PDB file of C-alpha atoms in Angstrom:
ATOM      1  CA  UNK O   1      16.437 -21.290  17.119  1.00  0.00           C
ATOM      2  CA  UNK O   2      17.962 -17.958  16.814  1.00  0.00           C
ATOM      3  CA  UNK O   3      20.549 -16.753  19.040  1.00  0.00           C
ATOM      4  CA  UNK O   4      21.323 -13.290  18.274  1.00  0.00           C
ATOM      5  CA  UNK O   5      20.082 -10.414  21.492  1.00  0.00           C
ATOM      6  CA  UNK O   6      20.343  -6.745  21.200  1.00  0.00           C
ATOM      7  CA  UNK O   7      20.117  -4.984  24.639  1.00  0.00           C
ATOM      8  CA  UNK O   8      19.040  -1.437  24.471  1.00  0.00           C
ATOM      9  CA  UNK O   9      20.379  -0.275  27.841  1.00  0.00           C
ATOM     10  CA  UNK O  10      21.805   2.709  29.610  1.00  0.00           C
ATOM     11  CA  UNK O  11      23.595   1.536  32.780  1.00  0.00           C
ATOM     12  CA  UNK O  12      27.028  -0.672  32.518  1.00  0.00           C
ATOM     13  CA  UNK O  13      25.872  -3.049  35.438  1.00  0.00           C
ATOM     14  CA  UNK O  14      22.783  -4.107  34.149  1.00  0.00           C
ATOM     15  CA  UNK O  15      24.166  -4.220  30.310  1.00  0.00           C
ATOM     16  CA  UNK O  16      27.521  -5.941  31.505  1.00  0.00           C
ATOM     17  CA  UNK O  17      25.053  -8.292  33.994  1.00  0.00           C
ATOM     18  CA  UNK O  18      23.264  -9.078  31.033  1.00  0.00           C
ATOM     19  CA  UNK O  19      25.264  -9.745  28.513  1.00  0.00           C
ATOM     20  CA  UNK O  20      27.405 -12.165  30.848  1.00  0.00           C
ATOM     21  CA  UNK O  21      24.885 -14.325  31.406  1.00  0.00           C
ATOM     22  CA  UNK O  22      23.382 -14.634  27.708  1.00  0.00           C
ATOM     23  CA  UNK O  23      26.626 -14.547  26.276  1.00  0.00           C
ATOM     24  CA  UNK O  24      27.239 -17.880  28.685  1.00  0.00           C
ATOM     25  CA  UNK O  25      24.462 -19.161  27.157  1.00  0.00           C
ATOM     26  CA  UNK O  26      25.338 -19.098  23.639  1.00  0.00           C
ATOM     27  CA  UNK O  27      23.512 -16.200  22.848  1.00  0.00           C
ATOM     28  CA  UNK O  28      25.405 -13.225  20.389  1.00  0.00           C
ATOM     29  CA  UNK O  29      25.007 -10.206  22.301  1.00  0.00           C
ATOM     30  CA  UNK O  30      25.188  -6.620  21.044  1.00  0.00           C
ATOM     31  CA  UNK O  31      24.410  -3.655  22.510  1.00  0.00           C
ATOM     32  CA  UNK O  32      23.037  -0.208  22.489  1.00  0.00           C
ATOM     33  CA  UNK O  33      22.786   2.390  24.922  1.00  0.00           C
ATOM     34  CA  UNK O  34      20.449   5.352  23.518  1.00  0.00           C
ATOM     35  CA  UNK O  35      16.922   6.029  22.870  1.00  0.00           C
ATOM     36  CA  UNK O  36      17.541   8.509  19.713  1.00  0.00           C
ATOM     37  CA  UNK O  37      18.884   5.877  16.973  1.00  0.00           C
ATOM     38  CA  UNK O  38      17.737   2.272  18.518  1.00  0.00           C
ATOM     39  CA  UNK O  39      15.047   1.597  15.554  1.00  0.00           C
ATOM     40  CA  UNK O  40      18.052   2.020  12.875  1.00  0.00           C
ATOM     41  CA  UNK O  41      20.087  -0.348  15.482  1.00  0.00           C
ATOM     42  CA  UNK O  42      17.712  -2.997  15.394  1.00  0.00           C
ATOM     43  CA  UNK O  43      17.484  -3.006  11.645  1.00  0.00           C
ATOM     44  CA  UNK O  44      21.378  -2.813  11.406  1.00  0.00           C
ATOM     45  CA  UNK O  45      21.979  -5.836  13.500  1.00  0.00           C
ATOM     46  CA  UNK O  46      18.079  -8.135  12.862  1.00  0.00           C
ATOM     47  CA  UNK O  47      18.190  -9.383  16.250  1.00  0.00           C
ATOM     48  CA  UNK O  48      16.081 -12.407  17.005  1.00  0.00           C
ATOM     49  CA  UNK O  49      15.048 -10.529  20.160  1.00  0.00           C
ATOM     50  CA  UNK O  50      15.636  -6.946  22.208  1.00  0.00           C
ATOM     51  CA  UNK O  51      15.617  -6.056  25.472  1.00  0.00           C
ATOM     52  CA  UNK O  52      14.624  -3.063  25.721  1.00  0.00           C
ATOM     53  CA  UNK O  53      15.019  -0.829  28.586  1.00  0.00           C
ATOM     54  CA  UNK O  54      12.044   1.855  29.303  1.00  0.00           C
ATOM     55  CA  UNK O  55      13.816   4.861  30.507  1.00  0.00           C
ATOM     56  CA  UNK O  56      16.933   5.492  27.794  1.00  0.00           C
ATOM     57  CA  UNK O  57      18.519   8.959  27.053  1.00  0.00           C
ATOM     58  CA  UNK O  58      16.538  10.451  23.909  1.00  0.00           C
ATOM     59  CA  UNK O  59      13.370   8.353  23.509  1.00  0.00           C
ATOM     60  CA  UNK O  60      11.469   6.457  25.945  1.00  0.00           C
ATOM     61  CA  UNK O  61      11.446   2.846  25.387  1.00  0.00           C
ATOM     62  CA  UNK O  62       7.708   3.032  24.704  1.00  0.00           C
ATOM     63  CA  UNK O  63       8.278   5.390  21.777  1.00  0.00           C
ATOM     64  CA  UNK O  64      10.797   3.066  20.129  1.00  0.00           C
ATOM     65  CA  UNK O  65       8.778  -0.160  20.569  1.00  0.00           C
ATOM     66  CA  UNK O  66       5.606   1.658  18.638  1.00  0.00           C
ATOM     67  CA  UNK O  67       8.144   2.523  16.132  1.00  0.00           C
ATOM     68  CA  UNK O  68       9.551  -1.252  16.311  1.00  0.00           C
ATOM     69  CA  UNK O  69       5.786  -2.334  16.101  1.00  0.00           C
ATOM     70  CA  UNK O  70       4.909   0.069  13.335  1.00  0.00           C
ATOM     71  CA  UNK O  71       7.614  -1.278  10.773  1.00  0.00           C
ATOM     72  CA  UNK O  72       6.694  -4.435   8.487  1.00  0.00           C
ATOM     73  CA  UNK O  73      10.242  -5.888   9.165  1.00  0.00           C
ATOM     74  CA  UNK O  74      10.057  -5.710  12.704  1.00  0.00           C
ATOM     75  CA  UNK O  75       6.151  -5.940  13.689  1.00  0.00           C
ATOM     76  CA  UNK O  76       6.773  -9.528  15.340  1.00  0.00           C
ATOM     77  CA  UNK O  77      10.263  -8.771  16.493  1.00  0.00           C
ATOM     78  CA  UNK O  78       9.849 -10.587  20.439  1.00  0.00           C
ATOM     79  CA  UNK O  79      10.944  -7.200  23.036  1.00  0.00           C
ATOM     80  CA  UNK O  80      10.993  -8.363  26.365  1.00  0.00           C
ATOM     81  CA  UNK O  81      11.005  -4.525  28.648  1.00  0.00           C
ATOM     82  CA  UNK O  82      12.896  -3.682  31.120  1.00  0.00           C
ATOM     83  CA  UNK O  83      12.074  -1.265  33.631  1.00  0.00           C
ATOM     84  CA  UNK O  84      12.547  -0.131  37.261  1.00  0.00           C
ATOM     85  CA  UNK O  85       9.416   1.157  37.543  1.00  0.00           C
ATOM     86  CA  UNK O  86       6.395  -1.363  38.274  1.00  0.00           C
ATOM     87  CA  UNK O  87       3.507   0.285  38.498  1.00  0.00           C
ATOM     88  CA  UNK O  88       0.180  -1.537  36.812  1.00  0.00           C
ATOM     89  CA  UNK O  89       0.014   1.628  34.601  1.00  0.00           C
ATOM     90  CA  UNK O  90       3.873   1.105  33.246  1.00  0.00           C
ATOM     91  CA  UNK O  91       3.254  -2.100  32.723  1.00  0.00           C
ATOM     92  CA  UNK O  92       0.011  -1.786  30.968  1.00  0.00           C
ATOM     93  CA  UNK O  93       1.932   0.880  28.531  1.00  0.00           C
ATOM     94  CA  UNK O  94       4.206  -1.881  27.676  1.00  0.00           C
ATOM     95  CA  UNK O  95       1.243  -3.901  26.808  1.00  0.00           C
ATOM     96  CA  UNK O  96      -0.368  -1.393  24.730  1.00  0.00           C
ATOM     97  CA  UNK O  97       2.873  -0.467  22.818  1.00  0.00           C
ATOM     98  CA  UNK O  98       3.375  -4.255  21.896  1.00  0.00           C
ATOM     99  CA  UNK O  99       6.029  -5.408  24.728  1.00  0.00           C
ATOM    100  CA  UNK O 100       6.179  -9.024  24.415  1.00  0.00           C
ATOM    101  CA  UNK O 101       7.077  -9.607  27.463  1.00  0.00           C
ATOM    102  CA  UNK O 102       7.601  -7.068  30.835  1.00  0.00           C
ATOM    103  CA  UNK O 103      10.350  -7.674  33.808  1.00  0.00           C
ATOM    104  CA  UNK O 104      10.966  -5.377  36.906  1.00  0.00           C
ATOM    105  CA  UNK O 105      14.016  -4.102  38.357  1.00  0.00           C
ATOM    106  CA  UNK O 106      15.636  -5.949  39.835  1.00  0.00           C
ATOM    107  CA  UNK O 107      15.448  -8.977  38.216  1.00  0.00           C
ATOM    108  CA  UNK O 108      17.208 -12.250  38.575  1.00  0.00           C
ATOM    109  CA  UNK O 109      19.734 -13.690  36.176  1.00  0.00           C
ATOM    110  CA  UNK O 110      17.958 -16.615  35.426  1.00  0.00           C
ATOM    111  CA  UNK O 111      14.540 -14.568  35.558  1.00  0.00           C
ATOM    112  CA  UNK O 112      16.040 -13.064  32.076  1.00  0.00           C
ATOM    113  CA  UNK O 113      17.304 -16.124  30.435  1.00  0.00           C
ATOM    114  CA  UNK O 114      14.166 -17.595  30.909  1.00  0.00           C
ATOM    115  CA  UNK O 115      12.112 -14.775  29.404  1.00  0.00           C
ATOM    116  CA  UNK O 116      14.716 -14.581  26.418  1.00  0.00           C
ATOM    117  CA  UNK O 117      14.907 -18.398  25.745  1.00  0.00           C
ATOM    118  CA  UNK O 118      10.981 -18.559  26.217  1.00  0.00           C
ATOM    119  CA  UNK O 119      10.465 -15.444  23.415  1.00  0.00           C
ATOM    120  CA  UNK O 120      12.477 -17.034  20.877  1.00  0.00           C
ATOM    121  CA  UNK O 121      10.963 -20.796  21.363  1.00  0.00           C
TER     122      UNK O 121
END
């Protein structure tokens, strides 16, 4: 099973909350904090999965998971999105972009373990 993350994240609490509690877990976390080069950051580091955050500087998060979608190497890549927006229409743009997976903010902790642990099972 592989334990390498790369959250795609803006804010410090939610990327420090984050990487605290997968990091705890054994995971290998790396981050990234910008919309306009996250593609090239997920083919840099070949994460076994990305949380991806919806609204980052640059590009939305839907742009860069078409893009992630889009690319032979990274077509299957598990993305579990984050967002604090929950409306039925954000999450069904997750959907249609290829999100594997969709969480709310706030979340729990153990909410995201869960979903990360379950998407690389």
């Amino acid at each position: 099973m592989g334990k390498r993350v790369l959250l795609i994240e803006d804010e410090p609490n939610i990327i420090e909350a984050i990487s605290f509690i997968l990091a705890r877990d054994g995971w290998d976390v790396a981050t990234h904090s910008n919309g306009h080069d996250a593609v090239d950051a997920i083919k840099r580091r070949e994460p076994d999965v990305v949380i991806l955050d919806v609204m980052l500087p640059g590009r939305s998060g839907y742009e860069i998971l078409i893009d992630i979608r889009a690319n032979i190497e990274t077509k299957v890549l598990p993305v579990l999105m984050l967002t604090a927006r929950g409306q039925v229409k954000d999450r069904e743009m997750a959907e249609q972009a290829g999100a594997s997976m969709f969480m709310t903010k706030p979340f729990s902790n153990a909410d995201v373990l869960n979903a990360v642990n379950e998407l690389v099972a």
